[in-house]
mmCIF file of C-alpha atoms in Angstrom:
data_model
loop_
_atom_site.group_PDB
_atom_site.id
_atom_site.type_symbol
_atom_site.label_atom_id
_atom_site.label_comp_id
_atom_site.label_asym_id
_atom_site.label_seq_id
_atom_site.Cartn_x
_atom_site.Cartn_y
_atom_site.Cartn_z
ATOM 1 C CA UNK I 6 0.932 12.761 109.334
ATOM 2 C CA UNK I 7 -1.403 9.884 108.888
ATOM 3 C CA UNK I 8 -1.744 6.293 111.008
ATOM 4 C CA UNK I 9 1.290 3.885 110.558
ATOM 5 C CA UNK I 10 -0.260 0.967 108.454
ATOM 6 C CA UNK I 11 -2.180 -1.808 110.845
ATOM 7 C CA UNK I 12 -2.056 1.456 113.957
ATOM 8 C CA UNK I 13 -5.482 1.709 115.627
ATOM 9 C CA UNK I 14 -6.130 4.922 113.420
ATOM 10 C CA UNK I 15 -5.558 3.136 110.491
ATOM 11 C CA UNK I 16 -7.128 -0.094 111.348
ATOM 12 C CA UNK I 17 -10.359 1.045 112.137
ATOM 13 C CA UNK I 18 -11.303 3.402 108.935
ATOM 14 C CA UNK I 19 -10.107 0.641 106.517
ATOM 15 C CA UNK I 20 -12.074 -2.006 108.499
ATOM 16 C CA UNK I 21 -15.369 0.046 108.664
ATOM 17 C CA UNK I 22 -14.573 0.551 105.006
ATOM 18 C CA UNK I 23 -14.209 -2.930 104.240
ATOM 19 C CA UNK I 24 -16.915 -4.142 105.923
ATOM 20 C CA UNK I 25 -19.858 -0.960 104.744
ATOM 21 C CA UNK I 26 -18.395 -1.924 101.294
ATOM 22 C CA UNK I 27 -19.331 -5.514 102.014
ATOM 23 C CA UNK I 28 -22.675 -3.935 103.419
ATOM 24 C CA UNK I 29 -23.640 -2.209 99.992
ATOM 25 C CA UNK I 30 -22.818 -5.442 97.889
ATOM 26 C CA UNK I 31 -25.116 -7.506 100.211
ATOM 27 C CA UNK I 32 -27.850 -4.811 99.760
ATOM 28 C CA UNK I 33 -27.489 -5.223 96.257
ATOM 29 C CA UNK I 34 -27.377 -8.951 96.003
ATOM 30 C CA UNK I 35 -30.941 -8.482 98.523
ATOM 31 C CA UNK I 36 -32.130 -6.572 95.945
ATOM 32 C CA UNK I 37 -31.428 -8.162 92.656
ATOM 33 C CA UNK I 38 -32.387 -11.224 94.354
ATOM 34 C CA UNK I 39 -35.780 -9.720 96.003
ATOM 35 C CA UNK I 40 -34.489 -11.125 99.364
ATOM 36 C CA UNK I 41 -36.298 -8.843 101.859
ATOM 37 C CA UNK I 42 -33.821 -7.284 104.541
ATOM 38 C CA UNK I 43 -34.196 -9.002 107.656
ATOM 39 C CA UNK I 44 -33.215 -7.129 111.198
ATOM 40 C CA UNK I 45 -33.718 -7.682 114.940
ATOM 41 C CA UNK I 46 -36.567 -6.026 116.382
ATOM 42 C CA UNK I 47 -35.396 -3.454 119.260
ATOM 43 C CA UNK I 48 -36.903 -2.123 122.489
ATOM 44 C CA UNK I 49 -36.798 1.593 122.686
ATOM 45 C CA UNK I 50 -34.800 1.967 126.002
ATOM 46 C CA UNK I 51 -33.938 0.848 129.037
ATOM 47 C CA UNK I 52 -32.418 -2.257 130.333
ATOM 48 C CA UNK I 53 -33.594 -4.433 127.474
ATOM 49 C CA UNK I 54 -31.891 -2.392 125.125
ATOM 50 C CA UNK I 55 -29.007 -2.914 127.302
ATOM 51 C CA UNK I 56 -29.427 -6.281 127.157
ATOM 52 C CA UNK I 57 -30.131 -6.685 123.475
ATOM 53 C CA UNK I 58 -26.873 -4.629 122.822
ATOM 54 C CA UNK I 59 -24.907 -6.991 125.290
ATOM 55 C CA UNK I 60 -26.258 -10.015 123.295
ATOM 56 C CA UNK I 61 -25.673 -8.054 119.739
ATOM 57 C CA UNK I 62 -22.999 -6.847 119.752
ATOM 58 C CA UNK I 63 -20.643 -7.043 123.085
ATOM 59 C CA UNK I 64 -20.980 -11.073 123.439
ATOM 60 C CA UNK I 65 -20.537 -11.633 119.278
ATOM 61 C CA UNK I 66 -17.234 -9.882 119.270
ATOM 62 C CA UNK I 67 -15.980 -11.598 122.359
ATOM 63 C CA UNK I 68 -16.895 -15.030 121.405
ATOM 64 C CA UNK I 69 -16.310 -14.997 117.409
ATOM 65 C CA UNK I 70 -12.842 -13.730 117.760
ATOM 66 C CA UNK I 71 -12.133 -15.918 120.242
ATOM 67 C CA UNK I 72 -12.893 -18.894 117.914
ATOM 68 C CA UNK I 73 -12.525 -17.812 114.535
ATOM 69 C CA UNK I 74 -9.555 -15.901 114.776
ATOM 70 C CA UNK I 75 -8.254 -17.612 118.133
ATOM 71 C CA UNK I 76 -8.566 -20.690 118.343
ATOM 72 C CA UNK I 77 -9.499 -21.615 114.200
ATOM 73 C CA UNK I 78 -6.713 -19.116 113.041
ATOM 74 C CA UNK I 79 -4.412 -20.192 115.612
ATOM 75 C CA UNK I 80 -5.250 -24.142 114.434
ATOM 76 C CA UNK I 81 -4.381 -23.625 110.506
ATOM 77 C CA UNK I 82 -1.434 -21.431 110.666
ATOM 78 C CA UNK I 83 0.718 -24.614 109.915
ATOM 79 C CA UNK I 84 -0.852 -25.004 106.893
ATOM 80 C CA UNK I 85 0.037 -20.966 105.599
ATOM 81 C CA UNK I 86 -0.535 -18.178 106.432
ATOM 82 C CA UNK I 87 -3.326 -17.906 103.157
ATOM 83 C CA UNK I 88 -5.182 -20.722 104.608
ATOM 84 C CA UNK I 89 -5.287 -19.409 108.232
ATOM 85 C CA UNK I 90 -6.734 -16.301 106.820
ATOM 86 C CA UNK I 91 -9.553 -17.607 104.590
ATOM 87 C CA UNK I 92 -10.670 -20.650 105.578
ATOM 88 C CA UNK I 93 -11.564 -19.405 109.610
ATOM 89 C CA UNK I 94 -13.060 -16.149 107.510
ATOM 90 C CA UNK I 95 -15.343 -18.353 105.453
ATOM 91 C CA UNK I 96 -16.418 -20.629 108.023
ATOM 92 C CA UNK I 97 -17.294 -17.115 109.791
ATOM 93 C CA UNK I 98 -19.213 -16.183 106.813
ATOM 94 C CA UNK I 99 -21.314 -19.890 106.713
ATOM 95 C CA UNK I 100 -22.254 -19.292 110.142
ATOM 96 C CA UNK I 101 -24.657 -16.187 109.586
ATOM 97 C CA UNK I 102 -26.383 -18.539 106.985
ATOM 98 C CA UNK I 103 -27.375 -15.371 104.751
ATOM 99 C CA UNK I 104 -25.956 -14.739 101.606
ATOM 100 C CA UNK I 105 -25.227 -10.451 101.908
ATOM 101 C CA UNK I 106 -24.960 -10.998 106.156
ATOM 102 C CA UNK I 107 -22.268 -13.915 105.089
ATOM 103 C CA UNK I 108 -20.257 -11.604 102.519
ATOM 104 C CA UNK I 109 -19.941 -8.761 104.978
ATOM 105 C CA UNK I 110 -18.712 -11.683 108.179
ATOM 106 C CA UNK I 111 -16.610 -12.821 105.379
ATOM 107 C CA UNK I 112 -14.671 -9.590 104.357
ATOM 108 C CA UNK I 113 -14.527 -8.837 107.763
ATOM 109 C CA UNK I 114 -12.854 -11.910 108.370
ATOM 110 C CA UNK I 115 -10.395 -11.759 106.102
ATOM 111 C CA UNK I 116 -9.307 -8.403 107.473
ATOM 112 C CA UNK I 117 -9.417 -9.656 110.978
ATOM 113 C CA UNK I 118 -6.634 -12.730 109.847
ATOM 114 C CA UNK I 119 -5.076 -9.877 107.964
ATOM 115 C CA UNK I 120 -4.093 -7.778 111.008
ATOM 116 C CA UNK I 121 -4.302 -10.888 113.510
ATOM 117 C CA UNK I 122 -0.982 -12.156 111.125
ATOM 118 C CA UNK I 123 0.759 -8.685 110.530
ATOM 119 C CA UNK I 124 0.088 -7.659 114.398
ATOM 120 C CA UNK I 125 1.549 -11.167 115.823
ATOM 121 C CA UNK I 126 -1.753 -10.991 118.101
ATOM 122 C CA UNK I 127 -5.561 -10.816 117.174
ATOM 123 C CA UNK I 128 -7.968 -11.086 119.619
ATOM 124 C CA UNK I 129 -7.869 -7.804 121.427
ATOM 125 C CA UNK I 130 -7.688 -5.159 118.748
ATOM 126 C CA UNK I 131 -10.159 -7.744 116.730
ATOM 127 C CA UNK I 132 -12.701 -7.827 119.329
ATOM 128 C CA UNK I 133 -12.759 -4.029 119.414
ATOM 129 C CA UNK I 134 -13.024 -3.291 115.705
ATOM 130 C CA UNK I 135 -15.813 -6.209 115.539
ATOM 131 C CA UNK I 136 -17.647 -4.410 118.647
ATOM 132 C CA UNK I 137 -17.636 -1.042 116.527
ATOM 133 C CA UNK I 138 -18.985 -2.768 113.528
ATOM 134 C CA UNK I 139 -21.702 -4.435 115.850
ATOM 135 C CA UNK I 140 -22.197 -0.912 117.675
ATOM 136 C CA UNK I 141 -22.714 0.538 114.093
ATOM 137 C CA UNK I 142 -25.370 -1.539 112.811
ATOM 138 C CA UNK I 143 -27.429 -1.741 115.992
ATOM 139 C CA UNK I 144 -27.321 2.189 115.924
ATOM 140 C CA UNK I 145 -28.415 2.190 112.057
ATOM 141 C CA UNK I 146 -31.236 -0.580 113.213
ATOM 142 C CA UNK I 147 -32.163 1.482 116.086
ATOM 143 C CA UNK I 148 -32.562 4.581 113.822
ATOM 144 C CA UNK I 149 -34.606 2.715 111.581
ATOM 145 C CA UNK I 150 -36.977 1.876 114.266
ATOM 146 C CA UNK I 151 -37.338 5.422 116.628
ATOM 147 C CA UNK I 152 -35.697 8.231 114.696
ATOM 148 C CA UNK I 153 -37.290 10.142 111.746
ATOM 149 C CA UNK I 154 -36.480 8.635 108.476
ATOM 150 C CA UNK I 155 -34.539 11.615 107.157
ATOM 151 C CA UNK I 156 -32.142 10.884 110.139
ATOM 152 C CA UNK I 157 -32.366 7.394 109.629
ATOM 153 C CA UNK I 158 -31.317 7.938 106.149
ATOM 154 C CA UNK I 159 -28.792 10.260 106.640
ATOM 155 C CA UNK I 160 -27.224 8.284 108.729
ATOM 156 C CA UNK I 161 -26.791 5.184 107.585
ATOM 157 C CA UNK I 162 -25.906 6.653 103.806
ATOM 158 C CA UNK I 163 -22.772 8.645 105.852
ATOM 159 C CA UNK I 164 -22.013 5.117 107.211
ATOM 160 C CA UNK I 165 -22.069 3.087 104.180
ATOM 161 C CA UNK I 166 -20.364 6.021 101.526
ATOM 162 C CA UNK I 167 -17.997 8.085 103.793
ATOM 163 C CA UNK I 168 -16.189 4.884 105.547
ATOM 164 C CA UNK I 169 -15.131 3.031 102.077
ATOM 165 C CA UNK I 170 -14.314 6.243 100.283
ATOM 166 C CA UNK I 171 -12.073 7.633 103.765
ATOM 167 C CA UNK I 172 -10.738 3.631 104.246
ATOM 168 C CA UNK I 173 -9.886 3.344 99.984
ATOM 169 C CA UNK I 174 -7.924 6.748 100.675
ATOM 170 C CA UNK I 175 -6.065 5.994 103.561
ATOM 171 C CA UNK I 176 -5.077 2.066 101.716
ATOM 172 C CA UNK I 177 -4.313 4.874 98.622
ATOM 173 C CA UNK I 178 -1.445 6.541 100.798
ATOM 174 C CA UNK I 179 -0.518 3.783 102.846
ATOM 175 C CA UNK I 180 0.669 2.418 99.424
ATOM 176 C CA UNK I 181 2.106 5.012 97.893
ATOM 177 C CA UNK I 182 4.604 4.262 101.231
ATOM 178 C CA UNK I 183 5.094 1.083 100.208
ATOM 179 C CA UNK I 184 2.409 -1.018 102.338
ATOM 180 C CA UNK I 185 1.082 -4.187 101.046
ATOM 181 C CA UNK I 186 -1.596 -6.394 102.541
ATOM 182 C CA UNK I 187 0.001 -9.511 101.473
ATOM 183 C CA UNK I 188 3.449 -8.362 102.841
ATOM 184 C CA UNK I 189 4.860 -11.219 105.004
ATOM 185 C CA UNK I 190 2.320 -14.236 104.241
ATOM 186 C CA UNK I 191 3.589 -17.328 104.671
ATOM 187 C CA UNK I 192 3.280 -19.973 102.036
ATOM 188 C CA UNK I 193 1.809 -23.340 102.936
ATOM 189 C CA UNK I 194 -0.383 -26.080 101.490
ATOM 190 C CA UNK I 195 -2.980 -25.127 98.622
ATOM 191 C CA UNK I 196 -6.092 -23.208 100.306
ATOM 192 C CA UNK I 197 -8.000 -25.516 97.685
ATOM 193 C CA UNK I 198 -6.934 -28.505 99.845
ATOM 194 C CA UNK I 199 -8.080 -27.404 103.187
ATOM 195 C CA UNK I 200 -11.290 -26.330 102.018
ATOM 196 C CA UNK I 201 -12.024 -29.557 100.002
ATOM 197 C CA UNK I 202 -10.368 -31.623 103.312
ATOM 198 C CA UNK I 203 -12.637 -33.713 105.376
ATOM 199 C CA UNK I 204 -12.115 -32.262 108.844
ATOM 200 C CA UNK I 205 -13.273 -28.307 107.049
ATOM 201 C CA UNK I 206 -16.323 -29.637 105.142
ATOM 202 C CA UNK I 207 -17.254 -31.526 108.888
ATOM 203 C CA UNK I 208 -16.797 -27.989 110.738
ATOM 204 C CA UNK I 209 -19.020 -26.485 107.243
ATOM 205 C CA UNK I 210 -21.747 -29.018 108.095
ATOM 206 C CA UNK I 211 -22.024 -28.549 111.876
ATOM 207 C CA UNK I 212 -21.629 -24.910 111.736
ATOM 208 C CA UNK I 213 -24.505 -24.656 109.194
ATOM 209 C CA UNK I 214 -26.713 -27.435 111.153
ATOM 210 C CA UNK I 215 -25.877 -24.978 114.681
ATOM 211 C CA UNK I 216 -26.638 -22.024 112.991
ATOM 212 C CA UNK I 217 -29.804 -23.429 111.156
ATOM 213 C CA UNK I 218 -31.291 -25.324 115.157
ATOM 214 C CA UNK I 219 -30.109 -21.579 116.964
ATOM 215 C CA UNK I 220 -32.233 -19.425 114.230
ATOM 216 C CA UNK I 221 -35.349 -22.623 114.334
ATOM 217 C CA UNK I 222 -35.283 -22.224 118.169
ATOM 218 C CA UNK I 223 -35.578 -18.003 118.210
ATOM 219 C CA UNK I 224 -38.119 -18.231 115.378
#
């Protein structure tokens, strides 16, 4: 018996597909591009870890589903259910100002609006697949740092090639059922319109000016 499409068992494979899939496109893109792979330095234990995972990974999921797919998604769904999706998901992806970082907060944002629309709710179940995500790539950074580089290999290639293949069979069934993610979406206005609109390319521009001070100020 496998998950009922958009169950907790289901959600969480296809999301840490989607977003480790996004993960091995951005490493490509960093390496065609000779972009060197940037990551946050770690302490090895103790209550600054616990604080740098707190900051990482537990406040980021709180926070960013809050406002991208709470109060953002919960702002455009008048105009469609297409342009609540996509244009919260790509202001999510602007905001990490980093081209391979961006597509993976993108994809994951577009599954986020995905479920938030099929599920009639979003924040809860979004905040805990984001957290895992988070919790995954502070382990992999972690590794990187303090385990031996055969584990820290291993690892993080199980991560990035078991999760798409699993997620890509479980999507794979699910349709053979008869599931579709665009099942139910609403039509509105043309997504061309809101991104082109004068109130999104504002939110663009601040969001990129925030992001730009925050990363000045920790530099």
């Amino acid at each position: 018996m496998l998950p009922a499409p958009w169950s907790p068992g289901f959600c969480l494979p296809v999301f840490l597909g989607v977003a480790n899939l996004a993960n091995l496109a951005g490493a490509l893109i960093n390496r065609l591009t000779g972009s060197p792979a940037t990551s946050e330095m770690l302490p090895s234990g103790g209550p600054e870890l616990l604080m740098q995972f707190l900051a990482l990974c537990v406040m980021p999921a709180i926070a960013e589903e809050l406002l991208f797919r709470g109060a953002f998604q919960g702002l455009m769904r008048p105009c469609g259910s297409a342009a609540a999706i996509f244009a919260p998901a790509l202001l999510f992806g602007v905001l990490h100002l980093d081209l391979a970082q961006g597509l993976t907060a993108f994809a994951c944002g577009v599954f986020f609006g995905l479920a938030g629309r099929a599920l009639r709710q979003h924040s809860a179940r979004g905040m805990l697949l984001h957290l895992v995500n988070n919790a995954l790539a502070f382990l992999t950074i972690y590794l990187r740092y303090y385990a031996p580089a055969e584990v820290s290999f291993g690892v993080e290639l199980f991560i990035l090639l078991f999760f798409p293949a699993f997620g890509a069979w479980m999507i794979c069934n699910a349709r053979r059922q008869g599931f579709s993610f665009s099942a139910g979406l609403r039509p509105g206005v043309d997504v061309l319109t809101v991104f082109t609109s004068p109130v999104y390319c504002a939110t663009v521009l601040f969001l990129v000016a925030y992001a730009a001070n925050f990363c000045t100020l920790r530099g």
